XYZ file of C-alpha atoms in Angstrom:
343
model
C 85.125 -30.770 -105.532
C 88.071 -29.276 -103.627
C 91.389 -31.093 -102.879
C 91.750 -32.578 -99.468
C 94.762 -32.884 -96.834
C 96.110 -36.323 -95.840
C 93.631 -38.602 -93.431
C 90.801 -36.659 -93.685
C 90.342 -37.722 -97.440
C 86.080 -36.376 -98.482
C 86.172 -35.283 -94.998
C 85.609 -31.325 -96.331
C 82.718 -31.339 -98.415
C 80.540 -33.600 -96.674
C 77.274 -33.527 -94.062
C 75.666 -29.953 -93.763
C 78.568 -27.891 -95.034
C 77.219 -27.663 -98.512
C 73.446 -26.671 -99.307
C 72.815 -29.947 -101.340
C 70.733 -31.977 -98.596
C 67.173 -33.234 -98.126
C 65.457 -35.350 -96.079
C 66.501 -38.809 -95.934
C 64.766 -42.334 -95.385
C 65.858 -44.297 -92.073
C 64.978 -47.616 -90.261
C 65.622 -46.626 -87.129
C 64.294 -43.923 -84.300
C 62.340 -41.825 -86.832
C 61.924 -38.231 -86.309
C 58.325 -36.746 -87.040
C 59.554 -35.245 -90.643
C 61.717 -38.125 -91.617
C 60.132 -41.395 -93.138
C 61.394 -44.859 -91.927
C 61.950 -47.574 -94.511
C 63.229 -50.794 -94.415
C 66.974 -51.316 -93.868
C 68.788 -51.078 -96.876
C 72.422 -52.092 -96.634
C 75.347 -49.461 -98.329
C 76.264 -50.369 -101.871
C 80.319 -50.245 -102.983
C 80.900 -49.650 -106.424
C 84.887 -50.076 -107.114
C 86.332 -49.303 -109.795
C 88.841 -51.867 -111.536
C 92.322 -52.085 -110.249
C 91.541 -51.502 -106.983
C 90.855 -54.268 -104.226
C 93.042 -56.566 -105.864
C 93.492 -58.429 -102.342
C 90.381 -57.106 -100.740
C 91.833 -54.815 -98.204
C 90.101 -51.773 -99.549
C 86.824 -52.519 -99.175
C 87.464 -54.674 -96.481
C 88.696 -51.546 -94.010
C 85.930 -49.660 -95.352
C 83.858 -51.797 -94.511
C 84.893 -52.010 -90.944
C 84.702 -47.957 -90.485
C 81.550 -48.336 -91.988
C 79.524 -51.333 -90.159
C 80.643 -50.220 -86.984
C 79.301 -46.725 -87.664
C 76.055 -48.738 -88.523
C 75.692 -50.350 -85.707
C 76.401 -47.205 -83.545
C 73.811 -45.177 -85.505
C 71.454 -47.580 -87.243
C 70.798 -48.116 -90.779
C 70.361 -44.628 -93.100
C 70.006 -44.532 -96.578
C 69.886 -45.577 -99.443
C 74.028 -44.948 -99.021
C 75.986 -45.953 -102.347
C 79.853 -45.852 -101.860
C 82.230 -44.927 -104.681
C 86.009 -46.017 -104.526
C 87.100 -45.176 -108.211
C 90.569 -44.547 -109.372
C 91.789 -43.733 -113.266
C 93.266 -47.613 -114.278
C 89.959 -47.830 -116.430
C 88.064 -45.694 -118.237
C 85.548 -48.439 -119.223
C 84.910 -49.283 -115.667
C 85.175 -45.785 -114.481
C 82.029 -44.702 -117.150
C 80.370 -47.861 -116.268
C 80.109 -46.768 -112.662
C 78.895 -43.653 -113.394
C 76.245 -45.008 -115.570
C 74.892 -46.962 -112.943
C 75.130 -44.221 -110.278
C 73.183 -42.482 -112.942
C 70.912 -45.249 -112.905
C 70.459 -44.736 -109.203
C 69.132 -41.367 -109.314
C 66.761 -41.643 -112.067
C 62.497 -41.816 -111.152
C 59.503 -42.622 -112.288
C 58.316 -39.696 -112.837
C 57.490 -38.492 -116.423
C 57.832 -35.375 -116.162
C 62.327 -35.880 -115.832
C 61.900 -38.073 -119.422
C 62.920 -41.691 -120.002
C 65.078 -43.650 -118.256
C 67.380 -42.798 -121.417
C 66.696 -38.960 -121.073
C 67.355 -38.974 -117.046
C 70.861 -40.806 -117.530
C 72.173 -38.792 -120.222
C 70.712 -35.764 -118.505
C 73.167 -36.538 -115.236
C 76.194 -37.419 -116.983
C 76.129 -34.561 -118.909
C 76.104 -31.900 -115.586
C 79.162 -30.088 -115.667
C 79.823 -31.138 -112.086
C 79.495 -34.890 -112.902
C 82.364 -34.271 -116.122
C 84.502 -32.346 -114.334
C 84.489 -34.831 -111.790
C 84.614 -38.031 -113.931
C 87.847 -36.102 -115.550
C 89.125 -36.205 -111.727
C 88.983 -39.525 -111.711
C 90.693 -40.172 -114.885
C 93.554 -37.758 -114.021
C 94.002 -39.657 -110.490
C 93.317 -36.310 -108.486
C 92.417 -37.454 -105.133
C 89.127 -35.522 -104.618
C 85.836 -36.541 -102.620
C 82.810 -35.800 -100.341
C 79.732 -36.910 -99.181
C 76.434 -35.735 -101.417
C 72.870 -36.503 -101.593
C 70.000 -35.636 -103.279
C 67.663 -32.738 -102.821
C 64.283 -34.049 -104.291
C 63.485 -37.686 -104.934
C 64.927 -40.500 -104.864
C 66.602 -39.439 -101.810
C 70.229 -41.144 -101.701
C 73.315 -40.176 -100.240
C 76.829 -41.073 -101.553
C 80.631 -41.017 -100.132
C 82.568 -40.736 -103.484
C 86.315 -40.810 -103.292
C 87.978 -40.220 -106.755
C 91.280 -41.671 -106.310
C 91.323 -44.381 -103.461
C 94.634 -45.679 -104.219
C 95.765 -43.664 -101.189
C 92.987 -45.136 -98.812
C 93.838 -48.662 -100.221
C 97.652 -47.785 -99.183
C 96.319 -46.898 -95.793
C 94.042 -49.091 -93.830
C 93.608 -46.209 -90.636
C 92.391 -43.602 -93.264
C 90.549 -45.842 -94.911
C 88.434 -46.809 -91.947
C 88.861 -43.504 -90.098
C 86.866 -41.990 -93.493
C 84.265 -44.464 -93.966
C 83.297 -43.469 -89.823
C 83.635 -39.528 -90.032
C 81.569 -39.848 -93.409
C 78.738 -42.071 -91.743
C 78.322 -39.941 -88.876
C 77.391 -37.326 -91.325
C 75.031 -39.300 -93.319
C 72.628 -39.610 -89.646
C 73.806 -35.807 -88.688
C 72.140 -35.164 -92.201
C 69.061 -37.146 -91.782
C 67.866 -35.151 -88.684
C 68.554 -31.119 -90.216
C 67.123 -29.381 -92.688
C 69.965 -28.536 -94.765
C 68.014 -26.638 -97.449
C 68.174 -23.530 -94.667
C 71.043 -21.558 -93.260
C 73.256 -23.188 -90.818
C 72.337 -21.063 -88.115
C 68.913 -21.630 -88.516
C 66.874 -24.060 -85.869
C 66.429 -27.107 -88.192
C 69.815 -27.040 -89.545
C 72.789 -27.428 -87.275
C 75.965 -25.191 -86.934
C 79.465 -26.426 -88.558
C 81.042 -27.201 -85.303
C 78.185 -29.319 -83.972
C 78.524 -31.163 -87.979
C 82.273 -31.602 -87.991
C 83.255 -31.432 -84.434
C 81.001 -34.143 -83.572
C 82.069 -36.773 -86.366
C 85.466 -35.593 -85.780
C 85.351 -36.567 -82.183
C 83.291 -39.621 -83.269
C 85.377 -41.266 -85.522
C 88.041 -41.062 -83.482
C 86.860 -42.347 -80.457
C 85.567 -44.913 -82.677
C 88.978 -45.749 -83.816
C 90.398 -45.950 -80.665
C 87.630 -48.057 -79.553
C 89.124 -50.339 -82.208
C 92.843 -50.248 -81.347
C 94.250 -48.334 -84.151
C 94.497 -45.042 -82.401
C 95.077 -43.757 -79.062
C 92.405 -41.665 -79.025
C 93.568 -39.355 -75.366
C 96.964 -38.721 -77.585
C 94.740 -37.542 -80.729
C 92.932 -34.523 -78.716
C 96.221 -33.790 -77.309
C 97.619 -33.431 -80.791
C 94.765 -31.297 -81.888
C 95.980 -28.705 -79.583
C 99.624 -29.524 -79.849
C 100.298 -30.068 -83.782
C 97.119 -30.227 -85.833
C 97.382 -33.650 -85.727
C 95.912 -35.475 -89.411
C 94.234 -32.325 -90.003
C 97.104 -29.955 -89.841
C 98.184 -26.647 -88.868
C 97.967 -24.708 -87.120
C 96.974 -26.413 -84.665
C 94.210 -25.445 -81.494
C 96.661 -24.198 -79.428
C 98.504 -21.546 -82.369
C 95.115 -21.080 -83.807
C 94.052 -19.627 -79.657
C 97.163 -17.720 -79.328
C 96.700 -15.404 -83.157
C 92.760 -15.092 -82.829
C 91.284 -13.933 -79.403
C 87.763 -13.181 -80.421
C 87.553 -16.278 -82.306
C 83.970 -17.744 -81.935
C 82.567 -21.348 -82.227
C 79.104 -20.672 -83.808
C 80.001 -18.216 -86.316
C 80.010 -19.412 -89.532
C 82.171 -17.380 -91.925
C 85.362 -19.371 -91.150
C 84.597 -21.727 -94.069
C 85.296 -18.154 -95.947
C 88.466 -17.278 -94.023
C 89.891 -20.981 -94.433
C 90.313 -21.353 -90.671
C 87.065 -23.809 -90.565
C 89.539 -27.082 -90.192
C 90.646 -25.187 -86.770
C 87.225 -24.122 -85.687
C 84.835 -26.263 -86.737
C 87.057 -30.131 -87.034
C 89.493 -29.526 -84.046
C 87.733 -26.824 -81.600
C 84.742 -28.148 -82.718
C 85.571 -31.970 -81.417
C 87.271 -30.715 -78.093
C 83.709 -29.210 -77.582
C 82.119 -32.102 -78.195
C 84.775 -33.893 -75.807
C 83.961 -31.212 -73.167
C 80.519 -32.005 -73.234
C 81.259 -35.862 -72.662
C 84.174 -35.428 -70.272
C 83.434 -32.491 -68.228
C 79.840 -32.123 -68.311
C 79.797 -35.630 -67.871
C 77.033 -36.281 -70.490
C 76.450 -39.235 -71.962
C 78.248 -40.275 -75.050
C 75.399 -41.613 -76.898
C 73.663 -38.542 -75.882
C 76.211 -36.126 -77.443
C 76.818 -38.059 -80.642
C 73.694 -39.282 -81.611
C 70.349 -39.319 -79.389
C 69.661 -35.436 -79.518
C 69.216 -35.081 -83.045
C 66.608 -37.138 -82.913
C 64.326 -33.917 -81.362
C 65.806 -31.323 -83.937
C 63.286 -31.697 -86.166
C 60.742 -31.271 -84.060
C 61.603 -28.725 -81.524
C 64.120 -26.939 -83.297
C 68.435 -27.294 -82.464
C 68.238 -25.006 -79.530
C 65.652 -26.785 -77.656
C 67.251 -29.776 -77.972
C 70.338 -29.290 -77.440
C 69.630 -27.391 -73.871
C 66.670 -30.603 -73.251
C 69.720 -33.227 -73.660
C 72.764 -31.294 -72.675
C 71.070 -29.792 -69.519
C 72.528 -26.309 -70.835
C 71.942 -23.957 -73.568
C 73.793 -23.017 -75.919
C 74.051 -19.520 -75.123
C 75.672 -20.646 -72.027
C 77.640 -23.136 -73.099
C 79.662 -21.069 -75.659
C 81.617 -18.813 -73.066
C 81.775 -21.731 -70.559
C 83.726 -23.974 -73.495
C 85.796 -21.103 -74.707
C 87.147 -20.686 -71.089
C 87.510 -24.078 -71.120
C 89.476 -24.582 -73.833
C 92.102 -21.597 -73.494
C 93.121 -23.398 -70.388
C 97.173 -25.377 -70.505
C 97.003 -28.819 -72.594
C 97.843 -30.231 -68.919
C 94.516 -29.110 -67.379
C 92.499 -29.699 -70.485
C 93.428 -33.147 -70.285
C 92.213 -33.561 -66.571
C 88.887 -34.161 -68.109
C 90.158 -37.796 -69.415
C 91.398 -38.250 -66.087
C 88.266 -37.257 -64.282
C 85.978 -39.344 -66.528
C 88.422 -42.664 -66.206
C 88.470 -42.080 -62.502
C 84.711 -42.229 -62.037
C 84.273 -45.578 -63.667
């Protein structure tokens, strides 16, 4: 697990970024590879000394049903909000998270062997030692084989209880990523037609959750682009606009930025003013963008789909965008305009 920067708390580790994904089980709009099962609602596990008044899991919650209801019900989805008051609850947690993983199948051991077997990974100690410590660390996982599960695990949410916009602002990005995940094949290369490319992953549920948010109230969500390009806004700097002026051949599909550490400029900010340009200038619909054209990827492939919904491909729309983008903040902005003006 890495450390994260404020407000985008298990923001960097999550959805397609890592090569720890499978397929997943949904209730709703199933693509040809993906297997729809009943709805099964998200399961909190907090640890104790946390949610004292119930305003933890109560602005979760509100990031995270309003997600559901924009993208239906995926899962099974267990959320973990742990923090280091007690050990006894913090072990008991992971026990049962350990419980949640374990199969049927013989060939893994006993119920007994299967437990011991995941609480002993060196990932699962060094991250229950996290926890302990109070490092605030996170990320969304899942499984790769049976029982497929995914999880949002936050290791010290003493800062999202101290912040109800965070709070809610990660429970969105992180569910976005949870459907994004359910329509790739994240066992390939990112690049690759099944999977999909970093900025189309974090772009997309950056954009998402917060136009979600503003659709709420608790953010102005015009002022938030702006800020992407002016100041980094909750991710940081540099921002769109210094990131543009240092790097002229910069380029939204490649991929080895998450090498470079420039992928919170390319991928989070660049990549959600793309998906705003799609929305605002190309005028496509929002539903479209954010959610209905994965539902094709796993059958025709990300390419397909994306020129089938989008009504252009990507080869074209890469130099269109990046023209786009290098424009002033005060035509960039237009598109907000244009969009509000033809309602």
């Amino acid at each position: 697990m890495k450390s994260l920067p404020p407000l985008i708390l298990a923001l960097l580790l999550t959805g397609c970024t890592e090569n720890t994904s499978t397929d997943a089980f949904e209730s709703t709009h199933a693509a040809p590879n993906i297997v729809p099962a009943t709805v099964v609602e998200p399961v909190l596990f907090v640890a104790a000394g946390l949610n004292t008044s119930g305003s933890l899991v109560r602005n979760y919650q509100r990031g995270l049903q309003y997600a559901i209801d924009y993208f239906g019900h995926y899962g099974p989805y267990y959320v973990y909000l742990l923090g280091p008051d007690s050990e006894q609850s913090v072990r008991h947690i992971y026990y049962q998270r350990a419980l949640t993983r374990a199969t049927s199948d013989a060939r893994l051991g006993s119920l007994e062997e299967q437990t011991r077997e995941f609480l002993s990974r060196p990932n699962i100690v060094n991250e229950i030692r996290s926890v302990l410590s109070g490092k605030a660390e996170g990320g969304l996982t899942w499984t790769q084989a049976p029982p497929f599960l995914y999880e949002d695990v936050t290791t010290n949410a003493q800062g999202r209880e101290k912040d109800p916009v965070e709070n809610t602002w990660g429970a969105l990005h992180e569910y976005h990523h949870v459907f994004q995940i359910a329509h790739c094949e994240t066992k390939e290369k990112r690049t690759s037609e099944k999977n999909i490319n970093s900025w189309i992953l974090e772009g997309m549920a950056t954009y998402s959750s917060a136009k979600f948010m503003g659709n709420m109230g608790l953010v102005d969500f015009e002022e938030y682009m702006l800020q992407l390009r002016t100041s980094g806004a909750n991710i940081g700097r540099p921002s769109v606009n210094e990131f543009l002026r240092e790097n002229s051949d910069w380029q939204l599909q490649h991929e080895g930025y998450w090498d470079t550490g420039e992928f919170a400029q390319v991928y989070y900010m660049l990549g959600a003013w793309a998906t705003a340009y799609l929305i605002h200038a190309h005028n496509i619909e929002e539903t479209i963008v954010l959610r209905d054209w994965y539902y094709d990827i796993p059958r025709m492939g990300k390419s397909a789909a994306f020129r089938k919904h989008m009504g252009i491909s990507l080869t074209e729309f890469y130099p269109k965008f990046d023209a786009f983008i290098r424009q002033t903040d005060d035509v960039v902005m237009k598109i907000f305009q244009r969009q509000r003006g033809d309602r």
